[in-house]
Amino acid sequence: MTPTIKTRIWDESPDTRSAFAARAIRLSGFDYFDDLIKHAGWADLIWLLFTHEPPTAQQRALFEQLAVSLANPGPRDPMVHAAMCGGIGGSHPAASLMAALAVASGDQGGSADLVRAMAAWADAGIDTDQLSSALAEQADTDGTWPGFSPQLHFTPEVVRQCLNALCLNPLATHLRCLRDAEPVLSAHCGRGLSLTGVAAAACIDLGLSPEQAQAIHLLMRLPGALAHALEQSGKSYRDFPFFTLSEAPLAEPGHV
């Protein structure tokens, strides 16, 4: 007897010629290679995988905008920097990917930061004073609130641009609250809003659970990390974008 694979996501119609082949595959109820491949986009498929339901037009639009905004955090981001170090060190893309994921799961700008910011939203709703208190309770040991930058005392213009763009979506209840409250929140914590904070509000508006949001946040940020790692592959460490190591003096023997 052919063993049955039981999962809500994946359903196979067996091919009578082999137990290792499927005649048809359904993904969350949709024919994968007849329906989805013809009509679904990348965002539709990712949403379906994690929520088991097709997105509405508004969900798809907000989800796609969030994916674009997070796709390349840039070489200053610790996650991308880690991947770039793997690339310039000669690592395979898989190793650079693992390095990026390890850093991207962290508490400052990573998926753990996102989850703490979402927890604050869940406690406070859209009340600015309650949100300020909830974010403060979730602060790091250095006092940085989740969703805010530990390095910047102001909100960068690109973060404002991203937030304003996402706020145009009809679902953007928490995003619009964040846009209006950002000056007060930044003043209270002494830090500028980050893209992670914007992503947290977007995930709340999309109705994602913390676990779903954490996984999707990691996934959405990988393309840029891998692209930058591949760009560095095969180069000399002296050409690394951040340093002019060719002009740096060598350490004397016995000294670091």
PDB file of C-alpha atoms in Angstrom:
ATOM      1  CA  MET A   1       0.000   0.000   0.000  1.00  0.00           C
ATOM      2  CA  THR A   2       1.296   3.446  -0.907  1.00  0.00           C
ATOM      3  CA  PRO A   3       1.750   5.583   2.250  1.00  0.00           C
ATOM      4  CA  THR A   4      -0.448   8.675   2.471  1.00  0.00           C
ATOM      5  CA  ILE A   5       1.120  12.085   2.950  1.00  0.00           C
ATOM      6  CA  LYS A   6      -1.133  14.041   5.297  1.00  0.00           C
ATOM      7  CA  THR A   7      -0.794  17.814   5.290  1.00  0.00           C
ATOM      8  CA  ARG A   8      -3.224  20.688   4.950  1.00  0.00           C
ATOM      9  CA  ILE A   9      -0.914  22.347   2.431  1.00  0.00           C
ATOM     10  CA  TRP A  10      -0.152  19.488   0.035  1.00  0.00           C
ATOM     11  CA  ASP A  11      -2.454  16.913  -1.545  1.00  0.00           C
ATOM     12  CA  GLU A  12      -1.350  14.438  -4.195  1.00  0.00           C
ATOM     13  CA  SER A  13      -3.343  12.306  -6.588  1.00  0.00           C
ATOM     14  CA  PRO A  14      -1.149   9.221  -7.023  1.00  0.00           C
ATOM     15  CA  ASP A  15       0.219   8.111 -10.345  1.00  0.00           C
ATOM     16  CA  THR A  16      -0.599   4.416 -10.775  1.00  0.00           C
ATOM     17  CA  ARG A  17       2.726   3.859 -12.527  1.00  0.00           C
ATOM     18  CA  SER A  18       4.924   4.698  -9.532  1.00  0.00           C
ATOM     19  CA  ALA A  19       4.610   5.414  -5.817  1.00  0.00           C
ATOM     20  CA  PHE A  20       7.220   8.153  -6.269  1.00  0.00           C
ATOM     21  CA  ALA A  21       5.171  10.205  -8.746  1.00  0.00           C
ATOM     22  CA  ALA A  22       1.967  12.218  -8.534  1.00  0.00           C
ATOM     23  CA  ARG A  23      -0.644  12.551 -11.257  1.00  0.00           C
ATOM     24  CA  ALA A  24      -1.905  15.864  -9.869  1.00  0.00           C
ATOM     25  CA  ILE A  25      -0.974  18.097  -6.922  1.00  0.00           C
ATOM     26  CA  ARG A  26      -3.217  20.488  -5.046  1.00  0.00           C
ATOM     27  CA  LEU A  27      -1.805  23.278  -2.876  1.00  0.00           C
ATOM     28  CA  SER A  28      -4.279  24.369  -0.206  1.00  0.00           C
ATOM     29  CA  GLY A  29      -7.043  23.122  -2.482  1.00  0.00           C
ATOM     30  CA  PHE A  30      -5.780  24.677  -5.731  1.00  0.00           C
ATOM     31  CA  ASP A  31      -4.387  22.655  -8.626  1.00  0.00           C
ATOM     32  CA  TYR A  32      -0.689  23.533  -8.454  1.00  0.00           C
ATOM     33  CA  PHE A  33       0.472  22.858 -12.000  1.00  0.00           C
ATOM     34  CA  ASP A  34      -2.770  23.554 -13.857  1.00  0.00           C
ATOM     35  CA  ASP A  35      -4.342  26.464 -12.008  1.00  0.00           C
ATOM     36  CA  LEU A  36      -1.735  28.236  -9.852  1.00  0.00           C
ATOM     37  CA  ILE A  37       1.080  28.137 -12.383  1.00  0.00           C
ATOM     38  CA  LYS A  38      -1.203  29.833 -14.926  1.00  0.00           C
ATOM     39  CA  HIS A  39      -2.956  32.393 -12.781  1.00  0.00           C
ATOM     40  CA  ALA A  40      -1.082  32.960  -9.489  1.00  0.00           C
ATOM     41  CA  GLY A  41       1.817  35.332  -8.912  1.00  0.00           C
ATOM     42  CA  TRP A  42       4.674  34.899  -6.459  1.00  0.00           C
ATOM     43  CA  ALA A  43       2.887  36.887  -3.741  1.00  0.00           C
ATOM     44  CA  ASP A  44      -0.301  34.827  -4.216  1.00  0.00           C
ATOM     45  CA  LEU A  45       1.643  31.591  -3.790  1.00  0.00           C
ATOM     46  CA  ILE A  46       3.544  32.690  -0.671  1.00  0.00           C
ATOM     47  CA  TRP A  47       0.343  33.989   0.921  1.00  0.00           C
ATOM     48  CA  LEU A  48      -1.453  30.740   0.106  1.00  0.00           C
ATOM     49  CA  LEU A  49       1.362  28.646   1.567  1.00  0.00           C
ATOM     50  CA  PHE A  50       1.305  30.421   4.913  1.00  0.00           C
ATOM     51  CA  THR A  51      -2.399  31.252   5.333  1.00  0.00           C
ATOM     52  CA  HIS A  52      -4.049  28.455   3.273  1.00  0.00           C
ATOM     53  CA  GLU A  53      -6.350  31.036   1.676  1.00  0.00           C
ATOM     54  CA  PRO A  54      -5.915  33.130  -1.490  1.00  0.00           C
ATOM     55  CA  PRO A  55      -5.263  36.812  -0.738  1.00  0.00           C
ATOM     56  CA  THR A  56      -7.815  39.510  -1.421  1.00  0.00           C
ATOM     57  CA  ALA A  57      -6.793  42.231  -3.853  1.00  0.00           C
ATOM     58  CA  GLN A  58      -5.968  44.565  -0.942  1.00  0.00           C
ATOM     59  CA  GLN A  59      -3.967  41.904   0.897  1.00  0.00           C
ATOM     60  CA  ARG A  60      -2.027  41.064  -2.264  1.00  0.00           C
ATOM     61  CA  ALA A  61      -1.205  44.721  -2.930  1.00  0.00           C
ATOM     62  CA  LEU A  62       0.019  45.393   0.622  1.00  0.00           C
ATOM     63  CA  PHE A  63       1.899  42.090   0.778  1.00  0.00           C
ATOM     64  CA  GLU A  64       3.682  42.803  -2.518  1.00  0.00           C
ATOM     65  CA  GLN A  65       4.618  46.337  -1.441  1.00  0.00           C
ATOM     66  CA  LEU A  66       6.001  45.006   1.829  1.00  0.00           C
ATOM     67  CA  ALA A  67       8.020  42.376  -0.057  1.00  0.00           C
ATOM     68  CA  VAL A  68       9.507  45.012  -2.360  1.00  0.00           C
ATOM     69  CA  SER A  69      10.386  47.304   0.546  1.00  0.00           C
ATOM     70  CA  LEU A  70      12.199  44.506   2.427  1.00  0.00           C
ATOM     71  CA  ALA A  71      13.811  42.681  -0.514  1.00  0.00           C
ATOM     72  CA  ASN A  72      17.146  44.478  -0.275  1.00  0.00           C
ATOM     73  CA  PRO A  73      18.043  46.014   3.102  1.00  0.00           C
ATOM     74  CA  GLY A  74      21.363  47.137   1.573  1.00  0.00           C
ATOM     75  CA  PRO A  75      24.998  46.388   2.452  1.00  0.00           C
ATOM     76  CA  ARG A  76      24.885  48.357   5.727  1.00  0.00           C
ATOM     77  CA  ASP A  77      22.369  45.882   7.131  1.00  0.00           C
ATOM     78  CA  PRO A  78      24.098  43.288   9.377  1.00  0.00           C
ATOM     79  CA  MET A  79      22.260  40.455   7.633  1.00  0.00           C
ATOM     80  CA  VAL A  80      23.458  41.527   4.195  1.00  0.00           C
ATOM     81  CA  HIS A  81      26.938  42.262   5.551  1.00  0.00           C
ATOM     82  CA  ALA A  82      27.172  38.699   6.886  1.00  0.00           C
ATOM     83  CA  ALA A  83      26.181  37.280   3.507  1.00  0.00           C
ATOM     84  CA  MET A  84      28.707  39.529   1.760  1.00  0.00           C
ATOM     85  CA  CYS A  85      31.467  38.284   4.060  1.00  0.00           C
ATOM     86  CA  GLY A  86      30.557  34.754   3.043  1.00  0.00           C
ATOM     87  CA  GLY A  87      30.684  35.681  -0.620  1.00  0.00           C
ATOM     88  CA  ILE A  88      34.028  37.432  -0.517  1.00  0.00           C
ATOM     89  CA  GLY A  89      35.432  34.592   1.617  1.00  0.00           C
ATOM     90  CA  GLY A  90      34.639  32.097  -1.131  1.00  0.00           C
ATOM     91  CA  SER A  91      31.664  30.426   0.525  1.00  0.00           C
ATOM     92  CA  HIS A  92      28.958  28.773  -1.530  1.00  0.00           C
ATOM     93  CA  PRO A  93      25.607  30.618  -1.751  1.00  0.00           C
ATOM     94  CA  ALA A  94      24.095  28.144   0.721  1.00  0.00           C
ATOM     95  CA  ALA A  95      26.668  29.114   3.368  1.00  0.00           C
ATOM     96  CA  SER A  96      26.086  32.826   2.750  1.00  0.00           C
ATOM     97  CA  LEU A  97      22.371  32.166   3.048  1.00  0.00           C
ATOM     98  CA  MET A  98      22.826  30.481   6.430  1.00  0.00           C
ATOM     99  CA  ALA A  99      24.983  33.359   7.658  1.00  0.00           C
ATOM    100  CA  ALA A 100      22.332  35.851   6.561  1.00  0.00           C
ATOM    101  CA  LEU A 101      19.534  33.912   8.268  1.00  0.00           C
ATOM    102  CA  ALA A 102      21.475  33.656  11.522  1.00  0.00           C
ATOM    103  CA  VAL A 103      21.870  37.426  11.707  1.00  0.00           C
ATOM    104  CA  ALA A 104      18.380  38.165  10.325  1.00  0.00           C
ATOM    105  CA  SER A 105      16.741  36.326  13.209  1.00  0.00           C
ATOM    106  CA  GLY A 106      18.235  38.698  15.777  1.00  0.00           C
ATOM    107  CA  ASP A 107      16.795  41.208  18.228  1.00  0.00           C
ATOM    108  CA  GLN A 108      17.985  44.395  16.494  1.00  0.00           C
ATOM    109  CA  GLY A 109      16.432  44.795  13.069  1.00  0.00           C
ATOM    110  CA  GLY A 110      15.790  41.062  12.759  1.00  0.00           C
ATOM    111  CA  SER A 111      12.724  38.873  12.953  1.00  0.00           C
ATOM    112  CA  ALA A 112      12.851  38.710  16.765  1.00  0.00           C
ATOM    113  CA  ASP A 113      12.698  42.507  16.792  1.00  0.00           C
ATOM    114  CA  LEU A 114       9.656  42.318  14.507  1.00  0.00           C
ATOM    115  CA  VAL A 115       7.862  39.898  16.819  1.00  0.00           C
ATOM    116  CA  ARG A 116       8.461  42.110  19.882  1.00  0.00           C
ATOM    117  CA  ALA A 117       7.094  45.109  17.986  1.00  0.00           C
ATOM    118  CA  MET A 118       4.018  43.114  16.988  1.00  0.00           C
ATOM    119  CA  ALA A 119       3.531  42.099  20.630  1.00  0.00           C
ATOM    120  CA  ALA A 120       3.464  45.780  21.580  1.00  0.00           C
ATOM    121  CA  TRP A 121       0.853  46.491  18.907  1.00  0.00           C
ATOM    122  CA  ALA A 122      -1.246  43.562  20.159  1.00  0.00           C
ATOM    123  CA  ASP A 123      -1.187  44.994  23.708  1.00  0.00           C
ATOM    124  CA  ALA A 124      -1.821  48.621  22.743  1.00  0.00           C
ATOM    125  CA  GLY A 125      -3.935  48.676  19.603  1.00  0.00           C
ATOM    126  CA  ILE A 126      -3.836  52.078  17.897  1.00  0.00           C
ATOM    127  CA  ASP A 127      -3.717  54.214  21.042  1.00  0.00           C
ATOM    128  CA  THR A 128      -0.475  56.226  20.895  1.00  0.00           C
ATOM    129  CA  ASP A 129       0.064  56.487  24.653  1.00  0.00           C
ATOM    130  CA  GLN A 130      -0.572  52.788  25.216  1.00  0.00           C
ATOM    131  CA  LEU A 131       1.644  51.913  22.256  1.00  0.00           C
ATOM    132  CA  SER A 132       4.447  54.032  23.667  1.00  0.00           C
ATOM    133  CA  SER A 133       4.210  52.226  27.005  1.00  0.00           C
ATOM    134  CA  ALA A 134       3.989  48.791  25.356  1.00  0.00           C
ATOM    135  CA  LEU A 135       7.028  49.455  23.150  1.00  0.00           C
ATOM    136  CA  ALA A 136       8.989  50.708  26.164  1.00  0.00           C
ATOM    137  CA  GLU A 137       8.193  47.463  28.009  1.00  0.00           C
ATOM    138  CA  GLN A 138       9.626  45.507  25.072  1.00  0.00           C
ATOM    139  CA  ALA A 139      12.840  47.572  24.927  1.00  0.00           C
ATOM    140  CA  ASP A 140      16.315  46.062  24.581  1.00  0.00           C
ATOM    141  CA  THR A 141      18.809  46.226  27.428  1.00  0.00           C
ATOM    142  CA  ASP A 142      20.249  49.401  25.866  1.00  0.00           C
ATOM    143  CA  GLY A 143      16.797  51.011  25.885  1.00  0.00           C
ATOM    144  CA  THR A 144      16.068  50.692  22.157  1.00  0.00           C
ATOM    145  CA  TRP A 145      12.412  50.041  21.448  1.00  0.00           C
ATOM    146  CA  PRO A 146      11.500  47.238  19.017  1.00  0.00           C
ATOM    147  CA  GLY A 147      11.031  48.590  15.507  1.00  0.00           C
ATOM    148  CA  PHE A 148      13.391  51.511  16.127  1.00  0.00           C
ATOM    149  CA  SER A 149      17.016  51.965  15.144  1.00  0.00           C
ATOM    150  CA  PRO A 150      19.745  51.561  17.794  1.00  0.00           C
ATOM    151  CA  GLN A 151      22.073  53.783  15.726  1.00  0.00           C
ATOM    152  CA  LEU A 152      19.844  56.678  14.622  1.00  0.00           C
ATOM    153  CA  HIS A 153      18.170  59.409  16.636  1.00  0.00           C
ATOM    154  CA  PHE A 154      15.943  60.380  13.709  1.00  0.00           C
ATOM    155  CA  THR A 155      13.727  58.541  11.229  1.00  0.00           C
ATOM    156  CA  PRO A 156      15.387  58.320   7.795  1.00  0.00           C
ATOM    157  CA  GLU A 157      13.532  59.769   4.847  1.00  0.00           C
ATOM    158  CA  VAL A 158      13.444  56.390   3.075  1.00  0.00           C
ATOM    159  CA  VAL A 159      11.584  54.876   6.038  1.00  0.00           C
ATOM    160  CA  ARG A 160       9.052  57.699   5.880  1.00  0.00           C
ATOM    161  CA  GLN A 161       8.652  57.162   2.136  1.00  0.00           C
ATOM    162  CA  CYS A 162       8.019  53.459   2.641  1.00  0.00           C
ATOM    163  CA  LEU A 163       5.520  54.090   5.433  1.00  0.00           C
ATOM    164  CA  ASN A 164       3.640  56.703   3.392  1.00  0.00           C
ATOM    165  CA  ALA A 165       3.423  54.352   0.416  1.00  0.00           C
ATOM    166  CA  LEU A 166       2.060  51.456   2.493  1.00  0.00           C
ATOM    167  CA  CYS A 167      -0.456  53.764   4.183  1.00  0.00           C
ATOM    168  CA  LEU A 168      -2.286  54.206   0.859  1.00  0.00           C
ATOM    169  CA  ASN A 169      -3.678  50.673   1.155  1.00  0.00           C
ATOM    170  CA  PRO A 170      -7.214  50.497   2.633  1.00  0.00           C
ATOM    171  CA  LEU A 171      -6.039  47.846   5.124  1.00  0.00           C
ATOM    172  CA  ALA A 172      -3.392  50.155   6.602  1.00  0.00           C
ATOM    173  CA  THR A 173      -5.049  50.923   9.959  1.00  0.00           C
ATOM    174  CA  HIS A 174      -1.982  50.336  12.154  1.00  0.00           C
ATOM    175  CA  LEU A 175       0.350  51.727   9.496  1.00  0.00           C
ATOM    176  CA  ARG A 176      -1.522  55.040   9.443  1.00  0.00           C
ATOM    177  CA  CYS A 177      -1.490  55.095  13.246  1.00  0.00           C
ATOM    178  CA  LEU A 178       2.287  54.567  13.152  1.00  0.00           C
ATOM    179  CA  ARG A 179       2.729  57.326  10.569  1.00  0.00           C
ATOM    180  CA  ASP A 180       0.789  59.807  12.709  1.00  0.00           C
ATOM    181  CA  ALA A 181       2.402  58.735  15.987  1.00  0.00           C
ATOM    182  CA  GLU A 182       5.975  58.420  14.709  1.00  0.00           C
ATOM    183  CA  PRO A 183       7.174  61.901  15.800  1.00  0.00           C
ATOM    184  CA  VAL A 184       5.881  61.340  19.337  1.00  0.00           C
ATOM    185  CA  LEU A 185       7.191  57.777  19.566  1.00  0.00           C
ATOM    186  CA  SER A 186      10.623  58.730  18.235  1.00  0.00           C
ATOM    187  CA  ALA A 187      10.841  61.607  20.705  1.00  0.00           C
ATOM    188  CA  HIS A 188       9.887  59.348  23.625  1.00  0.00           C
ATOM    189  CA  CYS A 189      12.433  56.630  22.865  1.00  0.00           C
ATOM    190  CA  GLY A 190      15.134  58.897  21.441  1.00  0.00           C
ATOM    191  CA  ARG A 191      15.497  56.672  18.367  1.00  0.00           C
ATOM    192  CA  GLY A 192      14.307  56.771  14.779  1.00  0.00           C
ATOM    193  CA  LEU A 193      11.743  54.398  13.333  1.00  0.00           C
ATOM    194  CA  SER A 194      13.190  51.511  11.281  1.00  0.00           C
ATOM    195  CA  LEU A 195      11.813  49.453   8.406  1.00  0.00           C
ATOM    196  CA  THR A 196      11.322  46.628  10.900  1.00  0.00           C
ATOM    197  CA  GLY A 197       8.850  48.804  12.783  1.00  0.00           C
ATOM    198  CA  VAL A 198       7.015  49.563   9.552  1.00  0.00           C
ATOM    199  CA  ALA A 199       6.972  45.854   8.690  1.00  0.00           C
ATOM    200  CA  ALA A 200       5.529  45.001  12.109  1.00  0.00           C
ATOM    201  CA  ALA A 201       2.594  47.371  11.609  1.00  0.00           C
ATOM    202  CA  ALA A 202       2.076  46.021   8.084  1.00  0.00           C
ATOM    203  CA  CYS A 203       2.012  42.431   9.345  1.00  0.00           C
ATOM    204  CA  ILE A 204      -0.606  43.386  11.944  1.00  0.00           C
ATOM    205  CA  ASP A 205      -2.743  44.990   9.223  1.00  0.00           C
ATOM    206  CA  LEU A 206      -2.355  41.889   7.061  1.00  0.00           C
ATOM    207  CA  GLY A 207      -3.635  39.745   9.913  1.00  0.00           C
ATOM    208  CA  LEU A 208      -0.505  37.598  10.112  1.00  0.00           C
ATOM    209  CA  SER A 209       0.354  35.723  13.293  1.00  0.00           C
ATOM    210  CA  PRO A 210       3.743  36.441  14.914  1.00  0.00           C
ATOM    211  CA  GLU A 211       5.022  33.073  13.683  1.00  0.00           C
ATOM    212  CA  GLN A 212       3.846  33.724  10.116  1.00  0.00           C
ATOM    213  CA  ALA A 213       5.250  37.252  10.168  1.00  0.00           C
ATOM    214  CA  GLN A 214       8.613  36.091  11.510  1.00  0.00           C
ATOM    215  CA  ALA A 215       8.995  33.489   8.763  1.00  0.00           C
ATOM    216  CA  ILE A 216       7.829  35.827   5.996  1.00  0.00           C
ATOM    217  CA  HIS A 217      10.097  38.638   7.240  1.00  0.00           C
ATOM    218  CA  LEU A 218      13.094  36.321   6.935  1.00  0.00           C
ATOM    219  CA  LEU A 219      12.019  35.167   3.489  1.00  0.00           C
ATOM    220  CA  MET A 220      11.366  38.651   2.121  1.00  0.00           C
ATOM    221  CA  ARG A 221      14.820  39.949   3.103  1.00  0.00           C
ATOM    222  CA  LEU A 222      16.848  37.120   1.554  1.00  0.00           C
ATOM    223  CA  PRO A 223      16.988  38.228  -2.125  1.00  0.00           C
ATOM    224  CA  GLY A 224      19.142  41.275  -1.431  1.00  0.00           C
ATOM    225  CA  ALA A 225      21.446  39.374   0.915  1.00  0.00           C
ATOM    226  CA  LEU A 226      22.088  36.692  -1.679  1.00  0.00           C
ATOM    227  CA  ALA A 227      22.500  39.199  -4.514  1.00  0.00           C
ATOM    228  CA  HIS A 228      25.131  41.149  -2.557  1.00  0.00           C
ATOM    229  CA  ALA A 229      26.890  37.905  -1.583  1.00  0.00           C
ATOM    230  CA  LEU A 230      27.093  36.834  -5.228  1.00  0.00           C
ATOM    231  CA  GLU A 231      28.399  40.281  -6.196  1.00  0.00           C
ATOM    232  CA  GLN A 232      31.304  39.844  -3.759  1.00  0.00           C
ATOM    233  CA  SER A 233      32.067  36.283  -4.845  1.00  0.00           C
ATOM    234  CA  GLY A 234      35.464  35.950  -6.508  1.00  0.00           C
ATOM    235  CA  LYS A 235      36.675  39.392  -5.407  1.00  0.00           C
ATOM    236  CA  SER A 236      39.632  40.188  -3.219  1.00  0.00           C
ATOM    237  CA  TYR A 237      38.973  41.109   0.392  1.00  0.00           C
ATOM    238  CA  ARG A 238      40.800  44.348  -0.384  1.00  0.00           C
ATOM    239  CA  ASP A 239      37.884  45.323  -2.615  1.00  0.00           C
ATOM    240  CA  PHE A 240      35.268  44.926   0.110  1.00  0.00           C
ATOM    241  CA  PRO A 241      32.971  48.003  -0.124  1.00  0.00           C
ATOM    242  CA  PHE A 242      33.391  49.195   3.449  1.00  0.00           C
ATOM    243  CA  PHE A 243      37.151  49.440   3.805  1.00  0.00           C
ATOM    244  CA  THR A 244      40.263  50.465   1.872  1.00  0.00           C
ATOM    245  CA  LEU A 245      42.273  47.599   3.270  1.00  0.00           C
ATOM    246  CA  SER A 246      44.932  47.962   0.566  1.00  0.00           C
ATOM    247  CA  GLU A 247      46.036  51.188   2.292  1.00  0.00           C
ATOM    248  CA  ALA A 248      45.795  49.862   5.839  1.00  0.00           C
ATOM    249  CA  PRO A 249      49.099  49.063   7.595  1.00  0.00           C
ATOM    250  CA  LEU A 250      49.753  45.432   8.392  1.00  0.00           C
ATOM    251  CA  ALA A 251      49.903  44.466  12.051  1.00  0.00           C
ATOM    252  CA  GLU A 252      53.342  43.741  13.431  1.00  0.00           C
ATOM    253  CA  PRO A 253      54.111  40.108  14.311  1.00  0.00           C
ATOM    254  CA  GLY A 254      52.682  39.222  17.688  1.00  0.00           C
ATOM    255  CA  HIS A 255      50.200  42.137  17.646  1.00  0.00           C
ATOM    256  CA  VAL A 256      46.525  42.195  16.717  1.00  0.00           C
TER     257      VAL A 256
END
